[in-house]
PDB file of C-alpha atoms and ligand atoms in Angstrom:
ATOM      1  CA  MET A   1     134.051 220.320 245.630  1.00 41.00           C
ATOM      2  CA  SER A   2     135.972 218.064 247.586  1.00 49.00           C
ATOM      3  CA  HIS A   3     138.064 218.822 250.666  1.00 55.00           C
ATOM      4  CA  THR A   4     140.530 216.084 249.944  1.00 58.00           C
ATOM      5  CA  ALA A   5     141.565 217.070 246.175  1.00 61.00           C
ATOM      6  CA  GLY A   6     144.789 217.067 245.827  1.00 78.00           C
ATOM      7  CA  VAL A   7     145.713 214.982 249.069  1.00 89.00           C
ATOM      8  CA  ARG A   8     148.306 212.132 248.669  1.00 94.00           C
ATOM      9  CA  VAL A   9     148.005 208.854 250.498  1.00 96.00           C
ATOM     10  CA  LEU A  10     150.473 205.968 251.170  1.00 97.00           C
ATOM     11  CA  LEU A  11     148.596 202.901 251.113  1.00 98.00           C
ATOM     12  CA  VAL A  12     150.604 199.783 252.277  1.00 98.00           C
ATOM     13  CA  GLU A  13     148.719 196.664 252.141  1.00 97.00           C
ATOM     14  CA  ASP A  14     149.663 193.218 250.752  1.00 96.00           C
ATOM     15  CA  GLU A  15     146.070 191.920 250.170  1.00 95.00           C
ATOM     16  CA  ASP A  16     145.950 192.771 246.535  1.00 94.00           C
ATOM     17  CA  ARG A  17     142.357 193.125 245.970  1.00 95.00           C
ATOM     18  CA  LEU A  18     141.596 195.075 249.222  1.00 95.00           C
ATOM     19  CA  ALA A  19     144.460 197.538 248.287  1.00 96.00           C
ATOM     20  CA  ARG A  20     143.210 198.398 244.443  1.00 96.00           C
ATOM     21  CA  LEU A  21     139.729 198.466 245.853  1.00 95.00           C
ATOM     22  CA  VAL A  22     140.999 201.219 248.191  1.00 96.00           C
ATOM     23  CA  GLN A  23     142.995 202.783 245.592  1.00 96.00           C
ATOM     24  CA  GLU A  24     140.277 202.997 243.488  1.00 96.00           C
ATOM     25  CA  GLY A  25     137.866 203.917 245.579  1.00 94.00           C
ATOM     26  CA  LEU A  26     139.351 206.703 247.142  1.00 93.00           C
ATOM     27  CA  ARG A  27     140.482 208.154 243.715  1.00 92.00           C
ATOM     28  CA  ASN A  28     137.281 208.025 241.608  1.00 91.00           C
ATOM     29  CA  GLU A  29     134.838 209.227 245.250  1.00 86.00           C
ATOM     30  CA  ASP A  30     137.248 211.415 246.871  1.00 87.00           C
ATOM     31  CA  GLY A  31     140.065 212.451 244.364  1.00 90.00           C
ATOM     32  CA  ILE A  32     142.656 211.177 246.861  1.00 92.00           C
ATOM     33  CA  ASP A  33     145.535 209.941 245.233  1.00 94.00           C
ATOM     34  CA  VAL A  34     147.017 206.818 246.338  1.00 96.00           C
ATOM     35  CA  ASP A  35     150.268 205.208 246.007  1.00 97.00           C
ATOM     36  CA  LEU A  36     150.269 201.649 246.839  1.00 97.00           C
ATOM     37  CA  GLU A  37     152.914 199.537 248.498  1.00 97.00           C
ATOM     38  CA  ARG A  38     152.651 195.665 249.225  1.00 97.00           C
ATOM     39  CA  ASP A  39     155.428 195.046 251.583  1.00 97.00           C
ATOM     40  CA  GLY A  40     156.805 196.684 254.752  1.00 96.00           C
ATOM     41  CA  VAL A  41     160.374 197.407 253.337  1.00 97.00           C
ATOM     42  CA  SER A  42     158.998 199.159 250.068  1.00 97.00           C
ATOM     43  CA  GLY A  43     156.382 201.069 252.324  1.00 97.00           C
ATOM     44  CA  LEU A  44     158.952 202.191 254.713  1.00 97.00           C
ATOM     45  CA  TRP A  45     160.816 203.490 251.732  1.00 96.00           C
ATOM     46  CA  ARG A  46     158.499 205.151 249.919  1.00 97.00           C
ATOM     47  CA  ALA A  47     157.108 206.879 253.175  1.00 96.00           C
ATOM     48  CA  THR A  48     160.648 208.274 253.510  1.00 94.00           C
ATOM     49  CA  GLU A  49     161.160 209.425 249.855  1.00 93.00           C
ATOM     50  CA  GLY A  50     157.956 210.767 249.171  1.00 90.00           C
ATOM     51  CA  THR A  51     155.824 213.491 250.842  1.00 90.00           C
ATOM     52  CA  TYR A  52     152.385 212.540 251.873  1.00 94.00           C
ATOM     53  CA  ASP A  53     149.532 213.967 253.606  1.00 93.00           C
ATOM     54  CA  ALA A  54     148.548 210.756 255.393  1.00 95.00           C
ATOM     55  CA  ILE A  55     149.745 206.829 255.416  1.00 97.00           C
ATOM     56  CA  VAL A  56     147.618 204.074 255.845  1.00 97.00           C
ATOM     57  CA  LEU A  57     149.446 200.887 257.273  1.00 96.00           C
ATOM     58  CA  ASP A  58     148.590 197.343 257.250  1.00 94.00           C
ATOM     59  CA  ILE A  59     149.637 195.623 260.393  1.00 89.00           C
ATOM     60  CA  MET A  60     150.659 192.208 258.760  1.00 89.00           C
ATOM     61  CA  LEU A  61     152.974 192.927 256.233  1.00 93.00           C
ATOM     62  CA  PRO A  62     155.712 190.507 254.586  1.00 94.00           C
ATOM     63  CA  GLU A  63     159.172 191.922 255.389  1.00 93.00           C
ATOM     64  CA  LYS A  64     158.438 194.343 257.748  1.00 92.00           C
ATOM     65  CA  ASN A  65     155.110 194.802 259.811  1.00 91.00           C
ATOM     66  CA  GLY A  66     153.127 198.069 260.229  1.00 92.00           C
ATOM     67  CA  TYR A  67     154.410 198.655 263.831  1.00 88.00           C
ATOM     68  CA  GLN A  68     158.107 198.818 262.522  1.00 89.00           C
ATOM     69  CA  ILE A  69     157.263 201.026 259.833  1.00 94.00           C
ATOM     70  CA  CYS A  70     155.101 203.147 262.047  1.00 91.00           C
ATOM     71  CA  ARG A  71     157.943 203.309 264.978  1.00 87.00           C
ATOM     72  CA  GLU A  72     161.026 204.009 262.381  1.00 90.00           C
ATOM     73  CA  LEU A  73     159.382 206.651 260.934  1.00 91.00           C
ATOM     74  CA  ARG A  74     158.507 208.595 264.480  1.00 84.00           C
ATOM     75  CA  GLN A  75     162.253 207.651 265.416  1.00 80.00           C
ATOM     76  CA  ALA A  76     162.982 209.583 262.323  1.00 83.00           C
ATOM     77  CA  GLU A  77     160.961 212.211 263.471  1.00 80.00           C
ATOM     78  CA  ASP A  78     158.528 211.944 260.484  1.00 87.00           C
ATOM     79  CA  TRP A  79     155.183 212.960 261.755  1.00 87.00           C
ATOM     80  CA  THR A  80     153.014 212.287 259.103  1.00 92.00           C
ATOM     81  CA  PRO A  81     149.673 211.309 260.380  1.00 93.00           C
ATOM     82  CA  ILE A  82     149.251 207.305 260.292  1.00 94.00           C
ATOM     83  CA  LEU A  83     146.221 205.457 259.928  1.00 94.00           C
ATOM     84  CA  MET A  84     146.917 201.645 261.131  1.00 92.00           C
ATOM     85  CA  LEU A  85     144.481 198.732 259.499  1.00 91.00           C
ATOM     86  CA  THR A  86     144.120 195.926 261.902  1.00 83.00           C
ATOM     87  CA  ALA A  87     142.281 192.537 261.816  1.00 76.00           C
ATOM     88  CA  LYS A  88     138.920 192.122 263.795  1.00 59.00           C
ATOM     89  CA  ASP A  89     140.540 188.940 265.477  1.00 61.00           C
ATOM     90  CA  GLY A  90     142.757 191.737 267.492  1.00 58.00           C
ATOM     91  CA  GLU A  91     145.861 189.938 266.502  1.00 56.00           C
ATOM     92  CA  PHE A  92     147.500 193.411 267.877  1.00 60.00           C
ATOM     93  CA  ASP A  93     146.369 195.314 270.151  1.00 63.00           C
ATOM     94  CA  GLU A  94     144.839 198.544 269.165  1.00 66.00           C
ATOM     95  CA  ALA A  95     146.000 200.659 271.777  1.00 65.00           C
ATOM     96  CA  GLU A  96     149.338 199.839 271.295  1.00 69.00           C
ATOM     97  CA  ALA A  97     149.207 201.145 267.557  1.00 69.00           C
ATOM     98  CA  LEU A  98     148.222 204.480 269.066  1.00 71.00           C
ATOM     99  CA  ASP A  99     151.001 204.299 271.685  1.00 70.00           C
ATOM    100  CA  ILE A 100     153.634 203.695 269.115  1.00 72.00           C
ATOM    101  CA  GLY A 101     152.565 206.822 267.308  1.00 76.00           C
ATOM    102  CA  ALA A 102     150.344 205.866 265.144  1.00 85.00           C
ATOM    103  CA  ASP A 103     147.283 208.851 265.058  1.00 86.00           C
ATOM    104  CA  ASP A 104     143.985 206.623 264.302  1.00 88.00           C
ATOM    105  CA  TYR A 105     143.012 203.139 263.269  1.00 88.00           C
ATOM    106  CA  LEU A 106     140.539 201.138 261.406  1.00 90.00           C
ATOM    107  CA  ARG A 107     139.393 197.680 261.922  1.00 88.00           C
ATOM    108  CA  LYS A 108     139.253 195.398 258.983  1.00 88.00           C
ATOM    109  CA  PRO A 109     136.674 194.615 257.410  1.00 88.00           C
ATOM    110  CA  PHE A 110     135.893 198.897 257.103  1.00 92.00           C
ATOM    111  CA  SER A 111     134.085 200.863 254.591  1.00 93.00           C
ATOM    112  CA  LEU A 112     135.386 203.242 252.376  1.00 93.00           C
ATOM    113  CA  VAL A 113     132.929 205.912 253.270  1.00 93.00           C
ATOM    114  CA  VAL A 114     134.615 205.561 256.962  1.00 94.00           C
ATOM    115  CA  LEU A 115     137.915 205.487 255.634  1.00 95.00           C
ATOM    116  CA  ALA A 116     137.786 208.320 253.335  1.00 93.00           C
ATOM    117  CA  ALA A 117     136.257 210.110 256.262  1.00 92.00           C
ATOM    118  CA  ARG A 118     139.216 209.520 258.777  1.00 93.00           C
ATOM    119  CA  LEU A 119     141.726 210.399 256.282  1.00 93.00           C
ATOM    120  CA  ARG A 120     139.905 214.004 255.929  1.00 90.00           C
ATOM    121  CA  ALA A 121     140.085 214.291 259.671  1.00 90.00           C
ATOM    122  CA  LEU A 122     143.453 213.149 259.577  1.00 90.00           C
ATOM    123  CA  VAL A 123     144.912 215.604 256.872  1.00 88.00           C
ATOM    124  CA  ARG A 124     142.661 218.416 258.297  1.00 86.00           C
ATOM    125  CA  ARG A 125     144.610 217.996 261.467  1.00 82.00           C
ATOM    126  CA  GLY A 126     147.920 217.960 260.051  1.00 74.00           C
ATOM    127  CA  ALA A 127     150.915 216.544 261.522  1.00 67.00           C
ATOM    128  CA  PRO A 128     150.439 215.635 265.312  1.00 62.00           C
ATOM    129  CA  ALA A 129     152.509 217.483 267.586  1.00 63.00           C
ATOM    130  CA  ARG A 130     155.523 215.562 268.918  1.00 65.00           C
ATOM    131  CA  PRO A 131     154.511 213.421 272.071  1.00 68.00           C
ATOM    132  CA  ALA A 132     155.799 214.916 275.134  1.00 77.00           C
ATOM    133  CA  VAL A 133     158.628 213.459 276.864  1.00 87.00           C
ATOM    134  CA  LEU A 134     157.779 212.004 280.215  1.00 91.00           C
ATOM    135  CA  SER A 135     159.945 212.865 283.551  1.00 92.00           C
ATOM    136  CA  CYS A 136     160.078 211.156 286.984  1.00 94.00           C
ATOM    137  CA  GLY A 137     162.556 213.280 288.625  1.00 92.00           C
ATOM    138  CA  THR A 138     166.238 212.427 286.813  1.00 94.00           C
ATOM    139  CA  LEU A 139     164.631 209.684 284.472  1.00 96.00           C
ATOM    140  CA  LEU A 140     163.144 210.847 281.410  1.00 95.00           C
ATOM    141  CA  LEU A 141     161.126 208.664 278.769  1.00 95.00           C
ATOM    142  CA  ASP A 142     160.926 209.786 275.286  1.00 89.00           C
ATOM    143  CA  PRO A 143     157.808 207.901 273.647  1.00 83.00           C
ATOM    144  CA  ALA A 144     158.866 209.119 270.208  1.00 77.00           C
ATOM    145  CA  LEU A 145     162.249 208.221 270.012  1.00 79.00           C
ATOM    146  CA  SER A 146     161.431 204.849 272.271  1.00 85.00           C
ATOM    147  CA  GLN A 147     164.556 206.507 274.731  1.00 91.00           C
ATOM    148  CA  VAL A 148     164.847 206.294 278.194  1.00 96.00           C
ATOM    149  CA  THR A 149     167.517 208.483 280.137  1.00 96.00           C
ATOM    150  CA  ARG A 150     168.597 209.065 283.951  1.00 96.00           C
ATOM    151  CA  ASP A 151     170.820 211.686 284.698  1.00 92.00           C
ATOM    152  CA  GLY A 152     171.634 212.042 281.087  1.00 91.00           C
ATOM    153  CA  GLU A 153     172.901 208.245 280.672  1.00 94.00           C
ATOM    154  CA  THR A 154     170.992 206.052 278.158  1.00 95.00           C
ATOM    155  CA  ILE A 155     169.406 203.187 279.421  1.00 96.00           C
ATOM    156  CA  GLU A 156     168.803 200.151 277.161  1.00 95.00           C
ATOM    157  CA  LEU A 157     165.077 198.774 277.877  1.00 94.00           C
ATOM    158  CA  SER A 158     163.640 195.753 275.859  1.00 92.00           C
ATOM    159  CA  ARG A 159     160.457 196.567 274.427  1.00 87.00           C
ATOM    160  CA  ARG A 160     158.465 195.378 277.156  1.00 90.00           C
ATOM    161  CA  GLU A 161     160.252 196.996 279.808  1.00 94.00           C
ATOM    162  CA  PHE A 162     159.803 200.184 277.838  1.00 94.00           C
ATOM    163  CA  SER A 163     156.194 199.681 277.538  1.00 92.00           C
ATOM    164  CA  LEU A 164     155.948 198.985 281.799  1.00 94.00           C
ATOM    165  CA  LEU A 165     158.028 201.901 282.538  1.00 96.00           C
ATOM    166  CA  GLU A 166     156.062 203.933 280.266  1.00 94.00           C
ATOM    167  CA  THR A 167     152.985 202.863 281.911  1.00 92.00           C
ATOM    168  CA  LEU A 168     154.276 203.780 285.053  1.00 95.00           C
ATOM    169  CA  MET A 169     155.323 207.175 284.217  1.00 93.00           C
ATOM    170  CA  ARG A 170     151.977 207.952 282.836  1.00 89.00           C
ATOM    171  CA  ALA A 171     150.286 206.986 285.838  1.00 90.00           C
ATOM    172  CA  GLY A 172     152.033 210.189 287.389  1.00 87.00           C
ATOM    173  CA  GLY A 173     153.079 208.892 290.697  1.00 90.00           C
ATOM    174  CA  SER A 174     149.894 206.794 291.373  1.00 93.00           C
ATOM    175  CA  VAL A 175     149.969 203.135 292.551  1.00 95.00           C
ATOM    176  CA  MET A 176     149.177 200.372 289.643  1.00 94.00           C
ATOM    177  CA  SER A 177     148.053 197.111 291.051  1.00 93.00           C
ATOM    178  CA  LYS A 178     149.752 194.236 289.504  1.00 91.00           C
ATOM    179  CA  GLN A 179     146.200 193.443 287.743  1.00 88.00           C
ATOM    180  CA  GLN A 180     146.485 196.992 286.008  1.00 88.00           C
ATOM    181  CA  LEU A 181     149.743 196.767 284.754  1.00 91.00           C
ATOM    182  CA  LEU A 182     148.933 193.136 283.438  1.00 88.00           C
ATOM    183  CA  ASP A 183     146.299 194.368 281.344  1.00 84.00           C
ATOM    184  CA  ARG A 184     147.924 197.720 279.862  1.00 84.00           C
ATOM    185  CA  VAL A 185     151.423 195.984 279.642  1.00 87.00           C
ATOM    186  CA  TRP A 186     150.727 192.581 278.576  1.00 83.00           C
ATOM    187  CA  GLY A 187     146.930 192.466 277.691  1.00 76.00           C
ATOM    188  CA  MET A 188     143.904 190.268 279.085  1.00 59.00           C
ATOM    189  CA  ASP A 189     144.556 187.439 276.460  1.00 56.00           C
ATOM    190  CA  ASP A 190     148.048 186.897 276.838  1.00 57.00           C
ATOM    191  CA  GLU A 191     147.518 184.868 280.087  1.00 63.00           C
ATOM    192  CA  PRO A 192     150.655 185.423 281.296  1.00 62.00           C
ATOM    193  CA  ALA A 193     152.637 183.668 284.376  1.00 65.00           C
ATOM    194  CA  SER A 194     151.353 185.246 287.357  1.00 74.00           C
ATOM    195  CA  ASN A 195     154.958 186.574 288.452  1.00 87.00           C
ATOM    196  CA  VAL A 196     155.590 188.526 285.145  1.00 90.00           C
ATOM    197  CA  VAL A 197     154.944 191.826 287.033  1.00 93.00           C
ATOM    198  CA  GLU A 198     157.129 191.074 289.600  1.00 94.00           C
ATOM    199  CA  VAL A 199     160.026 189.765 287.317  1.00 94.00           C
ATOM    200  CA  TYR A 200     159.540 192.710 285.249  1.00 96.00           C
ATOM    201  CA  ILE A 201     159.829 195.119 287.901  1.00 97.00           C
ATOM    202  CA  ARG A 202     162.870 193.409 288.947  1.00 97.00           C
ATOM    203  CA  TYR A 203     164.412 193.737 285.525  1.00 97.00           C
ATOM    204  CA  LEU A 204     163.620 197.725 285.401  1.00 97.00           C
ATOM    205  CA  ARG A 205     165.031 197.627 288.786  1.00 97.00           C
ATOM    206  CA  GLN A 206     168.546 196.355 287.843  1.00 97.00           C
ATOM    207  CA  LYS A 207     168.586 198.926 285.199  1.00 97.00           C
ATOM    208  CA  ILE A 208     167.270 201.968 286.488  1.00 97.00           C
ATOM    209  CA  ASP A 209     167.514 201.952 290.231  1.00 96.00           C
ATOM    210  CA  ASP A 210     170.552 199.594 291.035  1.00 95.00           C
ATOM    211  CA  PRO A 211     173.147 201.015 288.664  1.00 94.00           C
ATOM    212  CA  PHE A 212     172.601 204.995 290.159  1.00 93.00           C
ATOM    213  CA  ALA A 213     172.121 203.945 293.561  1.00 91.00           C
ATOM    214  CA  ASP A 214     176.320 204.357 294.663  1.00 84.00           C
ATOM    215  CA  ASP A 215     175.969 208.013 293.225  1.00 81.00           C
ATOM    216  CA  GLY A 216     173.654 208.641 295.953  1.00 82.00           C
ATOM    217  CA  HIS A 217     170.201 208.578 293.992  1.00 88.00           C
ATOM    218  CA  GLN A 218     167.277 207.355 295.705  1.00 93.00           C
ATOM    219  CA  PRO A 219     165.420 204.966 294.156  1.00 95.00           C
ATOM    220  CA  ILE A 220     162.516 205.257 291.647  1.00 96.00           C
ATOM    221  CA  ILE A 221     160.671 202.332 291.393  1.00 97.00           C
ATOM    222  CA  ALA A 222     158.695 201.734 294.910  1.00 97.00           C
ATOM    223  CA  THR A 223     156.331 198.665 295.866  1.00 96.00           C
ATOM    224  CA  VAL A 224     153.228 199.638 297.713  1.00 95.00           C
ATOM    225  CA  ARG A 225     152.637 197.005 299.983  1.00 93.00           C
ATOM    226  CA  GLY A 226     149.559 194.806 298.763  1.00 91.00           C
ATOM    227  CA  ALA A 227     148.751 197.515 296.288  1.00 93.00           C
ATOM    228  CA  GLY A 228     151.426 197.698 293.537  1.00 95.00           C
ATOM    229  CA  TYR A 229     153.596 199.920 292.403  1.00 97.00           C
ATOM    230  CA  ARG A 230     154.341 203.009 291.696  1.00 96.00           C
ATOM    231  CA  LEU A 231     157.067 205.604 290.614  1.00 96.00           C
ATOM    232  CA  VAL A 232     159.136 208.073 293.201  1.00 95.00           C
ATOM    233  CA  ASP A 233     160.450 211.726 292.098  1.00 94.00           C
ATOM    234  CA  ASP A 234     163.991 211.043 293.046  1.00 91.00           C
ATOM    235  CA  THR A 235     164.784 214.509 293.462  1.00 87.00           C
ATOM    236  CA  GLU A 236     161.867 214.956 296.221  1.00 81.00           C
ATOM    237  CA  ALA A 237     162.229 211.758 297.567  1.00 57.00           C
ATOM    238  CA  ALA A 238     165.388 212.673 298.617  1.00 53.00           C
ATOM    239  CA  SER A 239     164.308 215.748 300.995  1.00 50.00           C
ATOM    240  CA  ALA A 240     161.127 214.171 302.068  1.00 49.00           C
ATOM    241  CA  GLY A 241     163.396 210.919 303.156  1.00 46.00           C
ATOM    242  CA  GLN A 242     160.873 208.405 303.471  1.00 48.00           C
ATOM    243  CA  VAL A 243     160.589 205.990 300.127  1.00 50.00           C
ATOM    244  CA  GLU A 244     158.807 202.935 300.623  1.00 51.00           C
ATOM    245  CA  ARG A 245     161.478 200.316 300.051  1.00 49.00           C
ATOM    246  CA  ARG A 246     161.050 197.169 298.010  1.00 50.00           C
TER     247      ARG A 246
HETATM  248 CA1  LIG B 301     148.196 191.899 255.377  1.00 86.04          CA
END
C-alpha cells in the first residue's frame, strides 16, 4: 500500500514531454494524482483555486516564472509545500528558491524515484510553519510577505535591497564582510562591480536610517571599518551610546 495514495500534486512545467512523463510516472508508480499546467499564469490560478498536497514548480515558465508563483502564493499566505525544479546550469540560485519560500528543490535532470521520494517527504511534513519575522530594534522584516517596517512604518525596498537587508538581519548583529555579502546577495557568478555593496548599503541607509534620524532614532546599519557591516539594535544603541558611525 503506497503512502501517497490519494495525494494530489500540481505540476507547472512547460516542457511537454517531461510533464507527461512525470504525470504518468507518479500516477502509475505511486498513485499520486497530478494536475498539469504549462504556463505561470494558469499555474498560479490553479494553485490558488485547487487544494493540493504539494506543488512542483519549474522555474523557467512562460508568462510568470516559478519564483513569482512561489512568492505570490506565500504572500497570499498559502503554505502548500513547494518543490522547485531547477536547471542544471544553475540559471537561478537554488538557495534563492528556498529564501523565497520554496520547501525543496530538485535539479534537472532528475529521476522519478527521487521526485516521488521528495514529494512523500514534503507531504508527510505538511504545510511549513510560517517563516519567522526578523527583527532588529525598531526594524522588522517579514520574509514571507517581503515586507519591511520601522516603527510600524512600511519601507519599500527593491528585491536586491530586501535581500541585502535580510542577509544582514539573519547575521543577528555579527559583522558581514563585503565578500560575504557579495556571495550571498549577488552570487559569485554575477561578478558585480566592486563598489556594489557600498552603493546598496547607501540605498538602504537612505530608506531605513535617514528618514528616522529626525525622530531621534539611532542608525541601525553600522560600518565596521576594515571588516564590513553589521546591524545595531537601535533600542539598545540608545542606552549604550556608542554606535560606530559611517
Ligand atoms: Ca521550463
